[in-house]
Coordinates of C-alpha atoms in Angstrom, one line a residue:
X1 CA 0.0 0.0 0.0
X2 CA 2.0 3.0 -1.2
X3 CA 0.9 6.3 0.4
X4 CA 1.7 9.4 -1.6
X5 CA 0.2 12.5 -0.2
X6 CA 1.1 14.7 -3.2
X7 CA -0.2 12.3 -5.8
X8 CA -3.4 11.8 -3.7
X9 CA -4.2 15.5 -3.7
X10 CA -3.5 15.7 -7.5
X11 CA -5.4 12.7 -8.6
X12 CA -8.3 12.3 -6.2
X13 CA -10.9 15.0 -6.5
X14 CA -13.2 14.0 -3.7
X15 CA -11.9 16.5 -1.1
X16 CA -14.2 19.3 -0.3
X17 CA -13.0 22.5 -2.0
X18 CA -13.4 25.2 0.6
X19 CA -13.6 28.8 -0.6
X20 CA -10.9 31.2 0.4
X21 CA -11.7 33.0 3.7
X22 CA -12.0 36.7 2.9
X23 CA -9.5 39.2 4.2
X24 CA -12.1 41.9 4.2
X25 CA -14.6 42.1 7.0
X26 CA -17.9 44.1 7.1
X27 CA -17.6 44.4 10.9
X28 CA -14.8 44.6 13.4
X29 CA -14.3 41.4 15.3
X30 CA -14.9 42.0 19.0
X31 CA -15.8 38.7 20.6
X32 CA -13.4 35.8 20.9
X33 CA -13.4 32.1 20.5
X34 CA -11.3 30.7 23.3
X35 CA -9.3 27.5 22.5
X36 CA -7.4 26.2 25.5
X37 CA -4.7 23.6 26.0
X38 CA -1.2 22.9 27.3
X39 CA 2.1 22.3 25.5
X40 CA 5.5 21.3 26.8
X41 CA 7.5 24.6 26.7
X42 CA 10.0 23.2 29.2
X43 CA 11.1 19.7 30.2
X44 CA 12.2 16.8 28.0
X45 CA 9.5 17.3 25.3
X46 CA 10.1 21.0 24.9
X47 CA 12.1 20.9 21.7
X48 CA 9.1 19.7 19.7
X49 CA 6.6 21.3 22.1
X50 CA 7.9 24.7 21.1
X51 CA 7.3 23.8 17.4
X52 CA 3.7 22.8 18.1
X53 CA 3.2 25.9 20.2
X54 CA 4.4 28.1 17.4
X55 CA 2.1 26.5 14.9
X56 CA -0.9 27.2 17.1
X57 CA 0.2 30.8 17.6
X58 CA 1.0 31.4 13.9
X59 CA -2.6 30.5 12.9
X60 CA -4.0 32.6 15.7
X61 CA -1.9 35.6 14.6
X62 CA -2.7 35.3 10.9
X63 CA -6.4 34.8 11.4
X64 CA -6.7 37.8 13.8
X65 CA -4.3 40.2 12.2
X66 CA -4.6 39.4 8.5
X67 CA -8.2 38.2 8.3
X68 CA -9.7 40.2 11.2
X69 CA -10.9 37.0 12.8
X70 CA -13.4 34.5 11.4
X71 CA -17.1 34.8 10.7
X72 CA -19.4 32.2 12.3
X73 CA -23.2 32.5 12.0
X74 CA -23.0 36.1 10.8
X75 CA -20.7 37.3 13.6
X76 CA -16.9 37.9 13.5
X77 CA -14.7 36.5 16.2
X78 CA -11.0 36.7 17.1
X79 CA -9.2 33.5 18.0
X80 CA -7.9 33.4 21.6
X81 CA -5.5 30.6 22.0
X82 CA -4.7 30.1 25.7
X83 CA -1.9 27.6 26.4
X84 CA -0.2 26.6 29.6
X85 CA 3.3 25.1 29.9
X86 CA 2.8 21.6 31.1
X87 CA 6.5 21.1 31.5
X88 CA 6.3 17.7 29.8
X89 CA 4.5 16.3 32.8
X90 CA 1.2 14.4 32.2
X91 CA 0.0 15.0 35.8
X92 CA 0.6 18.8 35.4
X93 CA -1.1 18.8 32.0
X94 CA -4.2 17.1 33.4
X95 CA -4.5 19.6 36.2
X96 CA -4.1 22.5 33.6
X97 CA -6.8 21.0 31.3
X98 CA -9.2 20.7 34.2
X99 CA -8.5 24.3 35.1
X100 CA -9.5 25.3 31.5
X101 CA -12.7 23.3 31.8
X102 CA -13.5 24.9 35.2
X103 CA -13.0 28.3 33.5
X104 CA -15.6 27.4 30.8
X105 CA -13.3 26.7 27.8
X106 CA -15.2 24.8 25.1
X107 CA -12.5 23.9 22.6
X108 CA -9.1 22.3 23.2
X109 CA -5.7 21.9 21.6
X110 CA -3.5 18.9 22.6
X111 CA 0.0 18.8 24.0
X112 CA 3.0 16.9 22.5
X113 CA 3.6 13.2 23.5
X114 CA 1.1 10.4 23.8
X115 CA 1.9 10.1 27.5
X116 CA 0.5 13.6 27.9
X117 CA -2.3 13.4 25.4
X118 CA -3.7 10.1 26.8
X119 CA -4.8 11.5 30.2
X120 CA -5.8 14.9 28.9
X121 CA -7.9 13.4 26.1
X122 CA -9.8 11.3 28.7
X123 CA -10.6 14.5 30.6
X124 CA -12.0 16.5 27.6
X125 CA -13.8 13.4 26.3
X126 CA -15.7 13.0 29.6
X127 CA -16.6 16.7 29.4
X128 CA -17.9 16.3 25.8
X129 CA -15.5 18.9 24.4
X130 CA -13.5 18.5 21.2
X131 CA -9.7 18.4 21.1
X132 CA -7.6 18.9 18.0
X133 CA -4.1 17.7 18.6
X134 CA -0.9 17.0 16.8
X135 CA 1.2 15.3 19.4
X136 CA -0.5 12.0 20.5
X137 CA -0.6 9.2 18.0
X138 CA -0.5 6.1 20.2
X139 CA -3.1 3.5 19.2
X140 CA -4.2 3.5 22.8
X141 CA -5.8 6.9 22.3
X142 CA -8.0 5.6 19.4
X143 CA -9.2 2.4 20.9
X144 CA -11.1 3.9 23.8
X145 CA -14.2 4.8 21.9
X146 CA -13.6 8.5 22.1
X147 CA -15.7 10.7 19.9
X148 CA -14.1 14.1 20.6
X149 CA -10.4 13.6 20.0
X150 CA -8.9 14.3 16.5
X151 CA -5.2 14.1 15.4
X152 CA -3.3 15.4 12.4
X153 CA -1.4 12.1 12.3
X154 CA -2.5 8.5 11.7
X155 CA -2.3 6.3 14.8
X156 CA 1.2 5.0 15.4
X157 CA 0.7 1.5 14.0
X158 CA -0.1 2.9 10.6
X159 CA 2.5 5.7 10.3
X160 CA 5.5 3.8 8.8
X161 CA 3.9 2.0 5.9
X162 CA 5.8 4.2 3.4
X163 CA 9.0 3.4 5.2
X164 CA 8.5 -0.3 4.9
X165 CA 7.7 0.2 1.2
X166 CA 11.0 2.0 0.9
X167 CA 12.9 -0.8 2.6
X168 CA 11.3 -3.3 0.3
X169 CA 12.5 -1.3 -2.8
X170 CA 16.1 -0.9 -1.7
X171 CA 18.9 -1.9 -4.0
X172 CA 20.9 -3.7 -2.9
X173 CA 18.1 -5.4 -0.8
X174 CA 18.9 -5.5 2.9
X175 CA 19.7 -8.9 4.3
X176 CA 19.0 -8.0 7.9
X177 CA 16.9 -5.4 9.6
X178 CA 17.0 -4.5 13.3
X179 CA 14.3 -2.6 15.2
X180 CA 15.0 -0.7 18.4
X181 CA 11.9 0.7 20.2
X182 CA 11.8 3.0 23.3
X183 CA 9.5 1.6 25.9
X184 CA 6.7 4.2 25.7
X185 CA 3.2 3.9 24.2
X186 CA 3.9 5.7 21.0
X187 CA 7.4 4.3 20.2
X188 CA 6.4 0.7 20.8
X189 CA 3.2 0.9 18.8
X190 CA 5.0 2.7 15.9
X191 CA 7.6 -0.1 15.8
X192 CA 5.1 -2.9 16.2
X193 CA 3.0 -1.6 13.4
X194 CA 6.0 -1.3 11.1
X195 CA 7.3 -4.8 12.1
X196 CA 3.9 -6.4 11.3
X197 CA 3.7 -4.7 7.9
X198 CA 7.3 -5.5 7.2
X199 CA 6.7 -9.2 7.9
X200 CA 3.8 -9.1 5.5
X201 CA 6.1 -7.7 2.9
X202 CA 8.6 -10.5 3.5
X203 CA 11.4 -8.3 4.9
X204 CA 14.2 -9.9 6.9
X205 CA 13.5 -8.5 10.3
X206 CA 15.9 -10.5 12.4
X207 CA 16.3 -8.5 15.7
X208 CA 13.9 -6.5 17.9
X209 CA 15.4 -4.6 20.8
X210 CA 13.4 -2.8 23.5
X211 CA 15.0 0.3 25.1
X212 CA 14.1 2.2 28.2
X213 CA 11.6 5.0 27.8
X214 CA 14.4 7.5 28.8
X215 CA 17.7 6.3 27.5
X216 CA 20.8 7.4 29.4
X217 CA 23.2 4.9 27.9
X218 CA 22.9 3.2 24.4
X219 CA 26.0 1.1 24.7
X220 CA 24.0 -2.2 24.9
X221 CA 22.3 -1.3 21.6
X222 CA 25.6 -0.3 20.1
X223 CA 27.2 -3.6 21.1
X224 CA 24.3 -5.5 19.5
X225 CA 24.7 -3.6 16.3
X226 CA 28.5 -4.1 16.3
X227 CA 27.9 -7.9 16.8
X228 CA 25.0 -8.5 14.4
X229 CA 25.9 -5.9 11.7
X230 CA 22.4 -5.2 10.4
X231 CA 22.0 -3.5 7.0
X232 CA 19.1 -1.4 8.4
X233 CA 18.5 -0.1 11.9
X234 CA 15.1 1.5 12.5
X235 CA 14.9 3.1 16.0
X236 CA 11.5 4.5 17.1
X237 CA 12.7 6.9 19.7
X238 CA 12.1 10.6 20.6
X239 CA 14.5 13.4 19.8
X240 CA 16.9 13.2 22.7
X241 CA 17.0 9.4 22.7
X242 CA 17.7 9.5 19.0
X243 CA 20.5 12.0 19.5
X244 CA 22.1 9.8 22.2
X245 CA 22.0 6.7 20.0
X246 CA 23.6 8.6 17.1
X247 CA 26.3 10.0 19.2
X248 CA 27.3 6.7 20.7
X249 CA 27.3 5.0 17.3
X250 CA 29.6 7.8 16.1
X251 CA 31.9 7.7 19.1
X252 CA 32.1 3.9 18.8
X253 CA 32.6 4.0 15.1
X254 CA 29.9 1.5 14.6
X255 CA 28.3 1.9 11.1
X256 CA 24.9 1.0 9.8
X257 CA 24.3 1.3 6.0
X258 CA 20.8 2.7 6.7
X259 CA 20.2 4.4 10.1
X260 CA 16.6 5.4 10.5
X261 CA 15.7 7.5 13.6
X262 CA 11.9 8.1 13.6
X263 CA 12.1 11.4 15.5
X264 CA 15.1 13.8 15.6
X265 CA 16.7 14.4 12.3
X266 CA 13.7 16.5 11.2
X267 CA 14.8 19.2 13.5
X268 CA 17.4 21.7 12.5
X269 CA 18.8 21.7 16.1
X270 CA 19.3 18.0 15.9
X271 CA 21.2 18.3 12.6
X272 CA 23.3 21.1 13.9
X273 CA 24.2 19.1 17.0
X274 CA 25.6 16.3 14.8
X275 CA 27.0 18.5 12.1
X276 CA 28.3 16.5 9.1
X277 CA 27.5 13.2 10.9
X278 CA 23.8 13.9 10.4
X279 CA 24.1 13.5 6.7
X280 CA 22.6 10.2 5.4
X281 CA 20.3 9.7 8.5
X282 CA 16.7 8.7 7.7
X283 CA 13.5 9.8 9.5
X284 CA 9.8 10.0 9.1
X285 CA 8.6 13.2 7.5
X286 CA 5.0 14.4 7.4
X287 CA 5.3 17.8 5.7
X288 CA 7.6 20.0 3.6
X289 CA 7.0 23.7 2.9
X290 CA 7.6 23.0 -0.8
X291 CA 4.5 20.8 -0.8
X292 CA 1.9 21.9 -3.4
X293 CA -1.0 22.1 -0.8
X294 CA -3.6 24.9 -1.1
X295 CA -5.2 26.4 1.9
X296 CA -8.3 28.6 2.3
X297 CA -6.6 30.7 5.1
X298 CA -2.9 30.9 4.2
X299 CA -3.3 30.4 0.5
X300 CA -0.8 27.5 0.3
X301 CA 1.8 25.6 2.3
X302 CA 4.4 28.1 1.0
X303 CA 2.2 31.0 2.1
X304 CA 2.1 29.6 5.6
X305 CA 5.9 29.1 5.6
X306 CA 6.5 32.6 4.3
X307 CA 4.3 34.1 7.0
X308 CA 5.9 32.0 9.7
X309 CA 9.4 33.0 8.8
X310 CA 8.4 36.6 8.7
X311 CA 7.2 36.6 12.3
X312 CA 9.1 33.8 14.1
X313 CA 12.8 33.3 14.4
X314 CA 12.6 29.6 15.5
X315 CA 13.2 27.1 12.7
X316 CA 10.1 25.4 11.4
X317 CA 9.4 21.7 11.6
X318 CA 6.4 19.6 10.4
X319 CA 4.9 19.9 13.9
X320 CA 4.7 23.6 13.3
X321 CA 2.6 23.2 10.2
X322 CA 0.4 20.5 11.8
X323 CA -0.2 22.7 14.8
X324 CA -1.4 25.5 12.5
X325 CA -3.6 23.0 10.7
X326 CA -5.3 22.2 14.0
X327 CA -6.6 25.8 14.1
X328 CA -7.5 25.7 10.4
X329 CA -9.5 22.5 11.0
X330 CA -11.4 24.2 13.8
X331 CA -12.2 27.2 11.6
X332 CA -13.5 25.0 8.8
X333 CA -15.6 23.0 11.2
X334 CA -17.1 26.1 13.0
X335 CA -18.0 27.7 9.7
X336 CA -19.5 24.4 8.4
X337 CA -21.5 24.1 11.6
X338 CA -22.5 27.7 11.5
X339 CA -22.3 27.5 15.3
X340 CA -19.9 27.5 18.2
X341 CA -21.8 24.7 20.0
X342 CA -19.1 22.1 20.8
X343 CA -21.2 19.2 19.8
X344 CA -22.0 20.6 16.4
X345 CA -18.4 21.6 15.8
X346 CA -17.4 18.1 16.8
X347 CA -19.8 16.6 14.2
X348 CA -18.2 18.8 11.4
X349 CA -14.7 17.9 12.5
X350 CA -15.6 14.2 12.2
X351 CA -16.9 14.8 8.7
X352 CA -14.1 17.2 7.6
X353 CA -12.6 16.5 4.2
X354 CA -10.6 19.6 3.0
X355 CA -7.3 20.5 1.6
X356 CA -5.1 22.6 3.8
X357 CA -1.5 23.9 4.2
X358 CA -0.7 20.6 5.8
X359 CA -2.4 18.3 3.2
X360 CA -5.8 16.9 2.9
X361 CA -7.4 16.9 6.4
X362 CA -9.6 13.8 6.8
X363 CA -10.0 11.7 9.9
X364 CA -10.8 8.0 10.5
X365 CA -14.0 7.2 12.5
X366 CA -11.8 6.9 15.6
X367 CA -10.4 10.4 15.2
X368 CA -6.8 9.8 14.0
X369 CA -5.6 11.1 10.6
X370 CA -6.5 9.1 7.6
X371 CA -3.3 7.1 6.7
X372 CA -3.8 7.6 3.0
X373 CA -3.9 11.4 3.2
X374 CA -2.0 12.2 6.5
X375 CA 0.6 9.5 6.6
X376 CA 4.3 10.1 6.6
X377 CA 6.8 10.1 3.8
X378 CA 10.5 9.0 4.2
X379 CA 13.0 11.8 4.9
X380 CA 16.8 11.8 4.7
X381 CA 19.4 14.4 5.8
X382 CA 21.3 15.5 2.7
X383 CA 23.8 18.3 2.7
X384 CA 22.5 19.3 6.1
X385 CA 18.9 19.6 4.9
X386 CA 15.8 17.6 5.6
X387 CA 14.6 16.2 2.3
X388 CA 11.8 13.9 1.2
X389 CA 13.2 10.9 -0.7
X390 CA 10.2 8.5 -0.9
X391 CA 7.6 8.0 -2.4
X392 CA 9.4 8.9 -5.6
X393 CA 6.6 11.3 -6.7
X394 CA 7.0 13.3 -3.5
X395 CA 10.8 13.6 -3.7
X396 CA 12.6 16.8 -3.0
X397 CA 16.0 15.0 -3.5
X398 CA 17.3 11.5 -4.5
X399 CA 18.3 9.3 -1.5
X400 CA 21.8 8.2 -0.7
X401 CA 22.1 4.5 0.1
X402 CA 24.2 3.0 1.6
X403 CA 25.1 6.1 3.6
X404 CA 28.7 7.2 4.0
X405 CA 30.5 5.7 7.0
X406 CA 31.3 7.7 10.1
X407 CA 35.0 7.6 9.0
X408 CA 34.1 9.0 5.6
X409 CA 32.1 11.8 7.3
X410 CA 35.0 12.6 9.5
X411 CA 37.2 13.0 6.4

């Protein structure tokens, strides 16, 4: 099952074509639509949490300052995004979300990390309020029967189908593939889904290693790689864990022809931390500002990127775009519902099928992103840049395989 987000948008015309949202307003927006939530602006998830946060804030800023708000049921409203710093702590996030509910907030944005989204999603679900989020993709979130939780990503077990298709197409074909998964809900499910699909494709998955949720020493994994010499290592780990693994492989001079770190190399800060050693690393990539997506609010993916770079100094990542798309989804749903009633907005979110700056927004009946339209592509670091290398129709650059050795990169 090859998933090509660009080709899908070009060849399948079933998505609802939403008219551009006018920049002119007959009346000044005075009332507000409050959208509450928490994000990790500090703690171990802060690197990506800041990207999500900036995506939310970019959409708020553009809608309020460039469009003079949004019109719903004949009245114009400004968007008021109210975000707490949950410090990467699920317990703190739960307390903060409950505080929003006590204050009467009707609409929610999610944090980053399935370990945080899981408990906060349960709270807003019980309250019957919708939550748009771009940080919780663990299957566990979408098997609870929730009706109010929506995500810009497919559930974890479906995210790496394109990666497996790429492995199956490699030349020379890999003779051995090793998986290493961090022991957290998202990372385990991400790996397990890819392993199951890889076995269906007949790939030689010979070793599966489980790592601690927070890795402080990757020497055991490095030793196994040195001993077994896999052609491919796919590690489903978060940014800091991925960086630790890469650094210990480099310092030990242990090479892998194809090193895939699901989260980490997408970030410019990660690539800068490794310098030339980052080149050749693979990762999952959900969005690129060069994508040809159209958007009723920002005009296009590039329009969003241009606006972001004009107003924010922090480098952009795909979580920035998906964060902005959460607000865009809310706007489309509110306008379609012609109401700010949470139940009516939730119904329109569930039925949403619209092209956006992030791609075609469409959810499964359980609320996660449709894997055909919101699934990941395969990225690789080339000349210090994050490029899309598969599917072929989505390429921004041709892949390098096998990757240069650490010794060659030192040279």
